[in-house]
Amino acid sequence: MMANFLGFPRPDGGVGIRNHVAVIAAMDNVNPVARRICEQVAGTVPVCVAYGRGQFGADLEQHDRVLINYGCHPNVAAVLIIGLEAKTASRLASEIAKSGRPVHWIDVQGSGGTVQTVAKGVQLALELVVNASELIRQPYPLSALSVGVECGASDATSGLTANVVTGLVSDWLVEQDGTVILSETDEIVGAEHLLAERAASPQVARELLGAVEKLEALSDFQGLQLWPLGEDNIAGGLTTVEEKSLGAIRKGGTTLLNEVVSYGVKPSKKGLVFMDAPAPGVENICAIAAGGAHLIVFNTGVGNPVGHALCPTIKVTGNAHTAQVFKDNIDIDVSAILTDGLTLELAAQQVRETLVKVANGRVTKSEVLGDTEISISRIELGFFNHMSKTKQA
């Protein structure tokens, strides 16, 4: 196993495993413009959003934080911001510029509409891509890596195979002084006490349990259960939320939990970190990526194709049927654990080797197929205000 990987140096001291020029739509109504620019300029990646207008308070703060963190992401070399109007576009661009990255912005209203904005954007993106292409990969220790762990479309094999194997990989990366981001608050309900027992301090334990309590309070506020089993989970053999959660937390391995961070917030500590974010696949990898993860190990039982636009997403399955019928989307098949006596350690070695290869530039299937999506979670301001008043009382 290599002790280093080759990455791109960033002006803020970070390192990237990809060298993207991100074309970021500041709001949903300029997504078509961002996509058209990217269609004409190779080396660019569109970052399109579902909202960005009519948002206020904490909801807007979270939306903007994610977009700014995408602009400052280690896998991003340069940024072009597309806005409807100048104020929002320039505000996001000025925050991203603090990272030292080249960043331009244009607004559709000030540019005279779609055609003129696309023409301007193509010229700016062309310059950014050519300049970014001069960057050369350099060796970095594995301690520089941050990896997100995710599971989606889980089944009865997930907690026995892929999630356990990913837990071994998590422990290995923590031993290398790297960072592992475990998330999906909905997916730890019923098993949160086991994760809290591994907290590095009482404060970290309180923050983790507090995240679950907040989710339960939101469930009560809405009069709904917010962590049901999905139809594919049930078809895949899972029977209870607790069973699913016990399997899900295994992705985080066995090391101490060093920190709990909010949605899309970059960890301040190395080792195992928990991010308080919703479990649905697109929303969660969106949050993990905003937290600075270089790549994501995404385990799937019955098959989930989606990855992230900026973070290579490695798809792992321990289900032999899925490995066969979903093979165009699966990067690593560890189903031999159940069928042919493959040991967990040898399966983990396979994942570790692939992880390093991807860090060095090997592309994942979701990258090749373009199976990437971004959806920033919304904050229900009614509940947010309710909780604020409850705390004040």
mmCIF file of C-alpha atoms in Angstrom:
data_model
loop_
_atom_site.group_PDB
_atom_site.id
_atom_site.type_symbol
_atom_site.label_atom_id
_atom_site.label_comp_id
_atom_site.label_asym_id
_atom_site.label_seq_id
_atom_site.Cartn_x
_atom_site.Cartn_y
_atom_site.Cartn_z
ATOM 1 C CA MET A 1 0.000 0.000 0.000
ATOM 2 C CA MET A 2 1.358 3.409 -0.993
ATOM 3 C CA ALA A 3 2.102 5.764 1.910
ATOM 4 C CA ASN A 4 1.431 8.795 -0.305
ATOM 5 C CA PHE A 5 -0.857 9.971 -3.059
ATOM 6 C CA LEU A 6 -0.401 12.540 -5.800
ATOM 7 C CA GLY A 7 -2.522 15.645 -5.456
ATOM 8 C CA PHE A 8 -2.865 19.198 -6.697
ATOM 9 C CA PRO A 9 -1.573 21.971 -4.392
ATOM 10 C CA ARG A 10 -4.017 24.739 -3.491
ATOM 11 C CA PRO A 11 -3.171 28.332 -2.515
ATOM 12 C CA ASP A 12 -4.898 27.951 0.868
ATOM 13 C CA GLY A 13 -2.587 25.066 1.811
ATOM 14 C CA GLY A 14 -5.018 22.297 0.877
ATOM 15 C CA VAL A 15 -4.604 19.559 -1.680
ATOM 16 C CA GLY A 16 -7.014 18.294 -4.309
ATOM 17 C CA ILE A 17 -7.405 14.914 -5.975
ATOM 18 C CA ARG A 18 -9.255 16.481 -8.913
ATOM 19 C CA ASN A 19 -8.581 19.755 -10.727
ATOM 20 C CA HIS A 20 -12.082 20.965 -11.544
ATOM 21 C CA VAL A 21 -13.120 24.401 -12.694
ATOM 22 C CA ALA A 22 -16.504 24.759 -11.011
ATOM 23 C CA VAL A 23 -19.249 26.775 -12.690
ATOM 24 C CA ILE A 24 -21.551 27.508 -9.772
ATOM 25 C CA ALA A 25 -25.133 28.657 -10.233
ATOM 26 C CA ALA A 26 -25.962 30.979 -7.349
ATOM 27 C CA MET A 27 -29.660 30.216 -7.705
ATOM 28 C CA ASP A 28 -31.941 27.846 -9.598
ATOM 29 C CA ASN A 29 -33.034 30.242 -12.342
ATOM 30 C CA VAL A 30 -29.533 30.401 -13.843
ATOM 31 C CA ASN A 31 -28.901 26.644 -13.863
ATOM 32 C CA PRO A 32 -29.473 26.449 -17.644
ATOM 33 C CA VAL A 33 -26.822 29.111 -18.213
ATOM 34 C CA ALA A 34 -24.275 27.276 -16.072
ATOM 35 C CA ARG A 35 -24.976 24.019 -17.900
ATOM 36 C CA ARG A 36 -24.645 25.616 -21.344
ATOM 37 C CA ILE A 37 -21.254 27.068 -20.430
ATOM 38 C CA CYS A 38 -20.043 23.686 -19.225
ATOM 39 C CA GLU A 39 -21.307 21.983 -22.370
ATOM 40 C CA GLN A 40 -18.942 24.171 -24.386
ATOM 41 C CA VAL A 41 -15.870 24.130 -22.137
ATOM 42 C CA ALA A 42 -14.197 20.812 -21.307
ATOM 43 C CA GLY A 43 -12.728 20.657 -17.822
ATOM 44 C CA THR A 44 -15.617 22.507 -16.195
ATOM 45 C CA VAL A 45 -18.182 21.045 -13.810
ATOM 46 C CA PRO A 46 -21.664 22.557 -13.382
ATOM 47 C CA VAL A 47 -22.791 23.027 -9.783
ATOM 48 C CA CYS A 48 -26.536 23.599 -10.046
ATOM 49 C CA VAL A 49 -28.976 24.126 -7.194
ATOM 50 C CA ALA A 50 -32.691 23.752 -6.552
ATOM 51 C CA TYR A 51 -33.260 27.065 -4.751
ATOM 52 C CA GLY A 52 -31.293 30.202 -3.888
ATOM 53 C CA ARG A 53 -34.155 32.684 -4.105
ATOM 54 C CA GLY A 54 -36.815 33.351 -1.478
ATOM 55 C CA GLN A 55 -34.662 31.924 1.303
ATOM 56 C CA PHE A 56 -34.070 33.708 4.602
ATOM 57 C CA GLY A 57 -32.228 33.385 7.891
ATOM 58 C CA ALA A 58 -30.587 30.072 8.717
ATOM 59 C CA ASP A 59 -31.968 28.497 5.543
ATOM 60 C CA LEU A 60 -30.165 31.025 3.327
ATOM 61 C CA GLU A 61 -27.035 30.861 5.469
ATOM 62 C CA GLN A 62 -26.822 27.101 4.975
ATOM 63 C CA HIS A 63 -27.421 27.388 1.223
ATOM 64 C CA ASP A 64 -24.690 30.008 0.820
ATOM 65 C CA ARG A 65 -22.273 28.160 3.112
ATOM 66 C CA VAL A 66 -22.494 25.072 0.943
ATOM 67 C CA LEU A 67 -21.898 26.999 -2.292
ATOM 68 C CA ILE A 68 -18.966 28.912 -0.803
ATOM 69 C CA ASN A 69 -17.460 25.680 0.507
ATOM 70 C CA TYR A 70 -17.868 24.142 -2.953
ATOM 71 C CA GLY A 71 -15.961 27.064 -4.427
ATOM 72 C CA CYS A 72 -13.221 26.504 -1.827
ATOM 73 C CA HIS A 73 -13.331 22.717 -2.158
ATOM 74 C CA PRO A 74 -9.903 21.051 -2.381
ATOM 75 C CA ASN A 75 -10.880 19.386 -5.680
ATOM 76 C CA VAL A 76 -11.646 22.787 -7.239
ATOM 77 C CA ALA A 77 -8.873 24.786 -8.917
ATOM 78 C CA ALA A 78 -10.909 27.803 -10.027
ATOM 79 C CA VAL A 79 -14.484 29.069 -9.995
ATOM 80 C CA LEU A 80 -16.963 30.902 -12.181
ATOM 81 C CA ILE A 81 -20.088 32.139 -10.372
ATOM 82 C CA ILE A 82 -23.282 32.662 -12.373
ATOM 83 C CA GLY A 83 -25.940 34.821 -10.743
ATOM 84 C CA LEU A 84 -29.222 36.340 -11.800
ATOM 85 C CA GLU A 85 -28.158 39.687 -10.339
ATOM 86 C CA ALA A 86 -24.796 41.147 -9.417
ATOM 87 C CA LYS A 87 -25.097 41.433 -5.641
ATOM 88 C CA THR A 88 -25.449 37.733 -4.855
ATOM 89 C CA ALA A 89 -22.896 36.618 -7.446
ATOM 90 C CA SER A 90 -20.260 39.105 -6.277
ATOM 91 C CA ARG A 91 -20.874 38.267 -2.611
ATOM 92 C CA LEU A 92 -20.281 34.555 -3.150
ATOM 93 C CA ALA A 93 -17.268 35.230 -5.357
ATOM 94 C CA SER A 94 -15.628 37.524 -2.785
ATOM 95 C CA GLU A 95 -15.914 34.840 -0.086
ATOM 96 C CA ILE A 96 -14.429 32.160 -2.355
ATOM 97 C CA ALA A 97 -11.615 34.508 -3.394
ATOM 98 C CA LYS A 98 -10.393 34.505 0.219
ATOM 99 C CA SER A 99 -9.116 30.963 -0.439
ATOM 100 C CA GLY A 100 -6.688 32.332 -3.039
ATOM 101 C CA ARG A 101 -8.406 30.575 -5.943
ATOM 102 C CA PRO A 102 -9.023 32.375 -9.229
ATOM 103 C CA VAL A 103 -12.712 33.303 -9.302
ATOM 104 C CA HIS A 104 -14.851 35.277 -11.739
ATOM 105 C CA TRP A 105 -18.523 36.150 -11.604
ATOM 106 C CA ILE A 106 -21.142 37.283 -14.090
ATOM 107 C CA ASP A 107 -24.834 38.088 -13.752
ATOM 108 C CA VAL A 108 -27.490 37.389 -16.352
ATOM 109 C CA GLN A 109 -29.336 40.662 -15.827
ATOM 110 C CA GLY A 110 -26.208 42.768 -16.141
ATOM 111 C CA SER A 111 -24.941 40.789 -19.136
ATOM 112 C CA GLY A 112 -28.080 41.248 -21.195
ATOM 113 C CA GLY A 113 -29.671 37.816 -21.038
ATOM 114 C CA THR A 114 -28.847 34.192 -21.735
ATOM 115 C CA VAL A 115 -26.930 34.459 -25.015
ATOM 116 C CA GLN A 116 -24.572 37.199 -23.856
ATOM 117 C CA THR A 117 -24.019 35.582 -20.470
ATOM 118 C CA VAL A 118 -23.150 32.215 -22.007
ATOM 119 C CA ALA A 119 -20.746 33.878 -24.445
ATOM 120 C CA LYS A 120 -19.017 35.755 -21.610
ATOM 121 C CA GLY A 121 -19.002 32.675 -19.425
ATOM 122 C CA VAL A 122 -17.395 30.508 -22.088
ATOM 123 C CA GLN A 123 -14.558 33.029 -22.498
ATOM 124 C CA LEU A 124 -13.950 33.242 -18.749
ATOM 125 C CA ALA A 125 -14.194 29.489 -18.194
ATOM 126 C CA LEU A 126 -11.816 28.851 -21.107
ATOM 127 C CA GLU A 127 -9.164 31.015 -19.455
ATOM 128 C CA LEU A 128 -9.651 29.358 -16.070
ATOM 129 C CA VAL A 129 -9.369 25.819 -17.478
ATOM 130 C CA VAL A 130 -6.228 26.569 -19.477
ATOM 131 C CA ASN A 131 -4.525 28.099 -16.435
ATOM 132 C CA ALA A 132 -5.631 25.258 -14.158
ATOM 133 C CA SER A 133 -4.137 22.728 -16.569
ATOM 134 C CA GLU A 134 -0.652 23.961 -15.671
ATOM 135 C CA LEU A 135 -0.949 22.562 -12.139
ATOM 136 C CA ILE A 136 1.084 19.385 -11.608
ATOM 137 C CA ARG A 137 0.324 16.624 -9.091
ATOM 138 C CA GLN A 138 2.723 16.409 -6.154
ATOM 139 C CA PRO A 139 3.176 13.738 -3.448
ATOM 140 C CA TYR A 140 1.217 14.153 -0.208
ATOM 141 C CA PRO A 141 0.817 11.898 2.843
ATOM 142 C CA LEU A 142 -2.421 9.988 3.321
ATOM 143 C CA SER A 143 -3.002 12.157 6.397
ATOM 144 C CA ALA A 144 -4.053 14.930 4.008
ATOM 145 C CA LEU A 145 -7.087 12.928 2.855
ATOM 146 C CA SER A 146 -10.641 13.471 4.041
ATOM 147 C CA VAL A 147 -13.083 10.698 3.120
ATOM 148 C CA GLY A 148 -16.851 10.645 3.522
ATOM 149 C CA VAL A 149 -18.671 7.367 4.172
ATOM 150 C CA GLU A 150 -22.245 6.867 2.994
ATOM 151 C CA CYS A 151 -24.764 4.077 2.477
ATOM 152 C CA GLY A 152 -27.863 4.099 0.319
ATOM 153 C CA ALA A 153 -30.466 1.557 -0.786
ATOM 154 C CA SER A 154 -29.229 -0.589 2.096
ATOM 155 C CA ASP A 155 -30.305 -4.202 2.480
ATOM 156 C CA ALA A 156 -29.685 -7.175 4.736
ATOM 157 C CA THR A 157 -26.157 -7.604 3.317
ATOM 158 C CA SER A 158 -25.040 -4.023 4.001
ATOM 159 C CA GLY A 159 -24.416 -4.306 7.732
ATOM 160 C CA LEU A 160 -22.683 -7.667 7.259
ATOM 161 C CA THR A 161 -20.390 -6.803 4.363
ATOM 162 C CA ALA A 162 -19.801 -3.398 2.754
ATOM 163 C CA ASN A 163 -20.446 -1.307 5.875
ATOM 164 C CA VAL A 164 -18.121 -3.461 7.984
ATOM 165 C CA VAL A 165 -15.427 -3.340 5.318
ATOM 166 C CA THR A 166 -15.758 0.439 5.088
ATOM 167 C CA GLY A 167 -15.419 0.590 8.876
ATOM 168 C CA LEU A 168 -12.059 -1.190 8.589
ATOM 169 C CA VAL A 169 -11.013 1.326 5.938
ATOM 170 C CA SER A 170 -12.142 4.161 8.210
ATOM 171 C CA ASP A 171 -9.995 2.813 11.043
ATOM 172 C CA TRP A 172 -7.035 2.520 8.660
ATOM 173 C CA LEU A 173 -7.353 6.122 7.458
ATOM 174 C CA VAL A 174 -7.671 7.390 11.022
ATOM 175 C CA GLU A 175 -4.471 5.469 11.829
ATOM 176 C CA GLN A 176 -2.841 7.415 8.981
ATOM 177 C CA ASP A 177 -3.984 10.649 10.703
ATOM 178 C CA GLY A 178 -6.575 11.254 8.004
ATOM 179 C CA THR A 179 -10.195 12.358 8.393
ATOM 180 C CA VAL A 180 -13.370 10.278 8.070
ATOM 181 C CA ILE A 181 -16.776 11.977 7.900
ATOM 182 C CA LEU A 182 -19.680 9.790 9.040
ATOM 183 C CA SER A 183 -23.120 11.332 8.648
ATOM 184 C CA GLU A 184 -26.822 10.569 8.120
ATOM 185 C CA THR A 185 -28.450 11.464 11.446
ATOM 186 C CA ASP A 186 -31.608 9.550 10.483
ATOM 187 C CA GLU A 187 -29.425 6.455 10.048
ATOM 188 C CA ILE A 188 -28.111 6.351 13.634
ATOM 189 C CA VAL A 189 -31.497 6.551 15.401
ATOM 190 C CA GLY A 190 -31.678 3.595 17.763
ATOM 191 C CA ALA A 191 -27.913 3.107 17.770
ATOM 192 C CA GLU A 192 -26.773 6.594 18.700
ATOM 193 C CA HIS A 193 -25.849 5.505 22.240
ATOM 194 C CA LEU A 194 -23.229 3.102 20.850
ATOM 195 C CA LEU A 195 -21.608 5.879 18.843
ATOM 196 C CA ALA A 196 -21.813 8.264 21.810
ATOM 197 C CA GLU A 197 -19.904 5.749 23.951
ATOM 198 C CA ARG A 198 -16.942 6.294 21.614
ATOM 199 C CA ALA A 199 -16.995 10.074 21.949
ATOM 200 C CA ALA A 200 -13.626 11.637 22.715
ATOM 201 C CA SER A 201 -15.236 13.862 25.377
ATOM 202 C CA PRO A 202 -18.557 14.288 27.196
ATOM 203 C CA GLN A 203 -19.171 17.409 25.114
ATOM 204 C CA VAL A 204 -18.882 15.479 21.844
ATOM 205 C CA ALA A 205 -21.256 12.817 23.212
ATOM 206 C CA ARG A 206 -23.802 15.507 24.176
ATOM 207 C CA GLU A 207 -23.592 17.072 20.730
ATOM 208 C CA LEU A 208 -24.153 13.731 19.009
ATOM 209 C CA LEU A 209 -27.127 12.814 21.194
ATOM 210 C CA GLY A 210 -28.406 16.365 20.788
ATOM 211 C CA ALA A 211 -28.463 15.934 17.002
ATOM 212 C CA VAL A 212 -30.724 12.891 17.373
ATOM 213 C CA GLU A 213 -32.899 14.674 19.929
ATOM 214 C CA LYS A 214 -33.311 17.571 17.484
ATOM 215 C CA LEU A 215 -34.397 15.159 14.747
ATOM 216 C CA GLU A 216 -36.893 13.544 17.120
ATOM 217 C CA ALA A 217 -38.205 16.982 18.074
ATOM 218 C CA LEU A 218 -38.658 17.836 14.395
ATOM 219 C CA SER A 219 -40.548 14.570 13.956
ATOM 220 C CA ASP A 220 -42.882 15.504 16.809
ATOM 221 C CA PHE A 221 -43.269 19.055 15.469
ATOM 222 C CA GLN A 222 -44.381 17.776 12.069
ATOM 223 C CA GLY A 223 -46.415 14.890 13.441
ATOM 224 C CA LEU A 224 -44.469 12.430 11.295
ATOM 225 C CA GLN A 225 -41.851 9.729 11.695
ATOM 226 C CA LEU A 226 -38.906 11.083 9.751
ATOM 227 C CA TRP A 227 -36.753 7.961 9.632
ATOM 228 C CA PRO A 228 -38.849 5.199 8.050
ATOM 229 C CA LEU A 229 -37.410 2.274 6.116
ATOM 230 C CA GLY A 230 -37.527 2.861 2.372
ATOM 231 C CA GLU A 231 -39.387 0.480 0.110
ATOM 232 C CA ASP A 232 -36.065 -0.767 -1.291
ATOM 233 C CA ASN A 233 -34.731 -1.315 2.260
ATOM 234 C CA ILE A 234 -37.751 -3.489 3.081
ATOM 235 C CA ALA A 235 -37.500 -5.400 -0.196
ATOM 236 C CA GLY A 236 -33.807 -5.943 0.587
ATOM 237 C CA GLY A 237 -34.599 -7.685 3.869
ATOM 238 C CA LEU A 238 -34.250 -4.975 6.525
ATOM 239 C CA THR A 239 -36.929 -5.196 9.191
ATOM 240 C CA THR A 240 -36.477 -2.326 11.666
ATOM 241 C CA VAL A 241 -34.939 1.140 11.859
ATOM 242 C CA GLU A 242 -32.651 -0.098 14.656
ATOM 243 C CA GLU A 243 -31.354 -2.929 12.469
ATOM 244 C CA LYS A 244 -30.583 -0.465 9.712
ATOM 245 C CA SER A 245 -28.876 1.945 12.117
ATOM 246 C CA LEU A 246 -26.718 -0.757 13.682
ATOM 247 C CA GLY A 247 -25.435 -1.569 10.206
ATOM 248 C CA ALA A 248 -25.022 2.067 9.198
ATOM 249 C CA ILE A 249 -22.786 3.125 12.095
ATOM 250 C CA ARG A 250 -20.343 0.330 11.247
ATOM 251 C CA LYS A 251 -19.078 2.496 8.371
ATOM 252 C CA GLY A 252 -17.421 4.693 10.981
ATOM 253 C CA GLY A 253 -15.192 1.902 12.292
ATOM 254 C CA THR A 254 -14.173 1.639 15.924
ATOM 255 C CA THR A 255 -12.046 4.718 16.699
ATOM 256 C CA LEU A 256 -12.930 7.655 18.931
ATOM 257 C CA LEU A 257 -15.476 10.162 17.691
ATOM 258 C CA ASN A 258 -13.559 13.434 17.803
ATOM 259 C CA GLU A 259 -16.091 16.027 16.670
ATOM 260 C CA VAL A 260 -19.693 16.697 15.665
ATOM 261 C CA VAL A 261 -20.245 19.329 12.968
ATOM 262 C CA SER A 262 -23.322 20.863 11.390
ATOM 263 C CA TYR A 263 -24.512 20.459 7.818
ATOM 264 C CA GLY A 264 -21.762 21.257 5.312
ATOM 265 C CA VAL A 265 -19.322 22.533 7.937
ATOM 266 C CA LYS A 266 -15.663 21.637 7.531
ATOM 267 C CA PRO A 267 -14.284 19.584 10.442
ATOM 268 C CA SER A 268 -11.702 21.310 12.619
ATOM 269 C CA LYS A 269 -10.292 17.999 13.879
ATOM 270 C CA LYS A 270 -8.870 14.917 12.227
ATOM 271 C CA GLY A 271 -9.955 11.356 12.863
ATOM 272 C CA LEU A 272 -13.598 10.286 12.942
ATOM 273 C CA VAL A 273 -16.103 13.140 12.681
ATOM 274 C CA PHE A 274 -19.905 13.046 12.612
ATOM 275 C CA MET A 275 -21.831 15.502 10.435
ATOM 276 C CA ASP A 276 -25.430 16.232 11.406
ATOM 277 C CA ALA A 277 -27.193 15.980 8.046
ATOM 278 C CA PRO A 278 -30.228 14.193 6.547
ATOM 279 C CA ALA A 279 -29.788 10.631 5.299
ATOM 280 C CA PRO A 280 -31.182 10.724 1.719
ATOM 281 C CA GLY A 281 -28.246 9.994 -0.573
ATOM 282 C CA VAL A 282 -28.068 13.154 -2.675
ATOM 283 C CA GLU A 283 -28.629 15.487 0.278
ATOM 284 C CA ASN A 284 -26.083 13.700 2.415
ATOM 285 C CA ILE A 285 -23.242 13.500 -0.084
ATOM 286 C CA CYS A 286 -23.997 17.159 -0.833
ATOM 287 C CA ALA A 287 -23.336 17.973 2.832
ATOM 288 C CA ILE A 288 -20.276 15.729 3.129
ATOM 289 C CA ALA A 289 -18.733 17.298 0.029
ATOM 290 C CA ALA A 290 -19.319 20.781 1.440
ATOM 291 C CA GLY A 291 -17.407 19.588 4.503
ATOM 292 C CA GLY A 292 -14.327 19.189 2.310
ATOM 293 C CA ALA A 293 -14.280 15.419 1.717
ATOM 294 C CA HIS A 294 -11.962 14.567 -1.157
ATOM 295 C CA LEU A 295 -13.945 11.460 -2.052
ATOM 296 C CA ILE A 296 -16.866 9.399 -0.791
ATOM 297 C CA VAL A 297 -17.142 5.652 -0.226
ATOM 298 C CA PHE A 298 -20.803 4.939 -0.935
ATOM 299 C CA ASN A 299 -22.100 1.477 -0.008
ATOM 300 C CA THR A 300 -25.269 0.239 -1.678
ATOM 301 C CA GLY A 301 -27.216 -2.930 -1.047
ATOM 302 C CA VAL A 302 -29.809 -3.061 -3.825
ATOM 303 C CA GLY A 303 -28.323 -0.287 -5.958
ATOM 304 C CA ASN A 304 -28.009 3.499 -5.925
ATOM 305 C CA PRO A 305 -26.198 5.133 -8.884
ATOM 306 C CA VAL A 306 -25.749 8.717 -7.710
ATOM 307 C CA GLY A 307 -22.443 10.421 -6.977
ATOM 308 C CA HIS A 308 -21.267 13.981 -6.373
ATOM 309 C CA ALA A 309 -20.151 16.462 -9.019
ATOM 310 C CA LEU A 310 -16.964 17.511 -7.194
ATOM 311 C CA CYS A 311 -16.125 14.420 -5.097
ATOM 312 C CA PRO A 312 -15.353 11.086 -6.755
ATOM 313 C CA THR A 313 -17.837 8.578 -5.338
ATOM 314 C CA ILE A 314 -16.730 4.952 -5.017
ATOM 315 C CA LYS A 315 -19.706 2.568 -5.136
ATOM 316 C CA VAL A 316 -19.302 -0.626 -3.079
ATOM 317 C CA THR A 317 -21.754 -3.508 -2.723
ATOM 318 C CA GLY A 318 -21.791 -6.752 -0.771
ATOM 319 C CA ASN A 319 -24.863 -8.058 -2.584
ATOM 320 C CA ALA A 320 -23.941 -10.579 -5.302
ATOM 321 C CA HIS A 321 -27.161 -9.943 -7.238
ATOM 322 C CA THR A 322 -26.603 -6.178 -7.236
ATOM 323 C CA ALA A 323 -22.970 -6.648 -8.263
ATOM 324 C CA GLN A 324 -24.202 -8.465 -11.350
ATOM 325 C CA VAL A 325 -27.322 -6.577 -12.447
ATOM 326 C CA PHE A 326 -26.025 -3.136 -11.330
ATOM 327 C CA LYS A 327 -22.426 -3.707 -12.418
ATOM 328 C CA ASP A 328 -22.243 -0.612 -14.630
ATOM 329 C CA ASN A 329 -22.526 1.469 -11.461
ATOM 330 C CA ILE A 330 -20.490 -0.611 -9.006
ATOM 331 C CA ASP A 331 -16.779 0.110 -8.513
ATOM 332 C CA ILE A 332 -16.049 -2.594 -5.932
ATOM 333 C CA ASP A 333 -17.806 -5.924 -5.385
ATOM 334 C CA VAL A 334 -17.206 -7.477 -1.944
ATOM 335 C CA SER A 335 -20.076 -9.954 -2.151
ATOM 336 C CA ALA A 336 -17.578 -12.852 -2.025
ATOM 337 C CA ILE A 337 -17.600 -12.282 1.745
ATOM 338 C CA LEU A 338 -20.944 -14.120 1.743
ATOM 339 C CA THR A 339 -20.509 -16.381 -1.279
ATOM 340 C CA ASP A 340 -16.842 -17.440 -1.432
ATOM 341 C CA GLY A 341 -15.232 -16.926 1.959
ATOM 342 C CA LEU A 342 -13.527 -13.604 1.213
ATOM 343 C CA THR A 343 -12.246 -12.234 4.522
ATOM 344 C CA LEU A 344 -13.265 -8.799 5.711
ATOM 345 C CA GLU A 345 -9.616 -7.713 5.839
ATOM 346 C CA LEU A 346 -8.915 -8.750 2.245
ATOM 347 C CA ALA A 347 -12.067 -6.932 1.145
ATOM 348 C CA ALA A 348 -10.928 -3.852 3.065
ATOM 349 C CA GLN A 349 -7.551 -4.079 1.352
ATOM 350 C CA GLN A 350 -9.344 -3.971 -1.988
ATOM 351 C CA VAL A 351 -11.234 -0.832 -0.961
ATOM 352 C CA ARG A 352 -8.066 0.806 0.390
ATOM 353 C CA GLU A 353 -6.201 0.166 -2.840
ATOM 354 C CA THR A 354 -9.048 1.557 -4.935
ATOM 355 C CA LEU A 355 -9.331 4.590 -2.663
ATOM 356 C CA VAL A 356 -5.661 5.449 -3.200
ATOM 357 C CA LYS A 357 -5.977 4.878 -6.962
ATOM 358 C CA VAL A 358 -8.946 7.250 -7.089
ATOM 359 C CA ALA A 359 -6.985 9.807 -5.070
ATOM 360 C CA ASN A 360 -4.243 9.502 -7.687
ATOM 361 C CA GLY A 361 -6.661 10.151 -10.545
ATOM 362 C CA ARG A 362 -8.502 6.933 -11.384
ATOM 363 C CA VAL A 363 -12.076 7.839 -12.290
ATOM 364 C CA THR A 364 -15.124 6.271 -10.678
ATOM 365 C CA LYS A 365 -18.101 4.978 -12.628
ATOM 366 C CA SER A 366 -20.407 7.743 -11.429
ATOM 367 C CA GLU A 367 -17.881 10.274 -12.754
ATOM 368 C CA VAL A 368 -17.675 8.569 -16.140
ATOM 369 C CA LEU A 369 -21.440 8.158 -16.498
ATOM 370 C CA GLY A 370 -22.232 11.643 -15.195
ATOM 371 C CA ASP A 371 -24.451 10.193 -12.473
ATOM 372 C CA THR A 372 -23.964 13.209 -10.219
ATOM 373 C CA GLU A 373 -26.444 15.487 -8.495
ATOM 374 C CA ILE A 374 -26.580 18.272 -5.924
ATOM 375 C CA SER A 375 -29.460 19.061 -3.563
ATOM 376 C CA ILE A 376 -28.862 21.362 -0.609
ATOM 377 C CA SER A 377 -31.172 20.559 2.302
ATOM 378 C CA ARG A 378 -33.657 23.176 3.423
ATOM 379 C CA ILE A 379 -34.143 24.287 7.019
ATOM 380 C CA GLU A 380 -37.757 24.517 8.157
ATOM 381 C CA LEU A 381 -37.765 27.980 9.684
ATOM 382 C CA GLY A 382 -40.975 27.349 11.637
ATOM 383 C CA PHE A 383 -39.259 24.538 13.523
ATOM 384 C CA PHE A 384 -36.033 26.539 13.799
ATOM 385 C CA ASN A 385 -37.910 29.430 15.437
ATOM 386 C CA HIS A 386 -39.838 27.006 17.632
ATOM 387 C CA MET A 387 -36.605 25.475 18.932
ATOM 388 C CA SER A 388 -35.066 28.907 19.511
ATOM 389 C CA LYS A 389 -38.055 29.983 21.609
ATOM 390 C CA THR A 390 -37.957 26.678 23.520
ATOM 391 C CA LYS A 391 -34.293 27.206 24.412
ATOM 392 C CA GLN A 392 -34.961 30.797 25.527
ATOM 393 C CA ALA A 393 -37.808 29.599 27.750
#
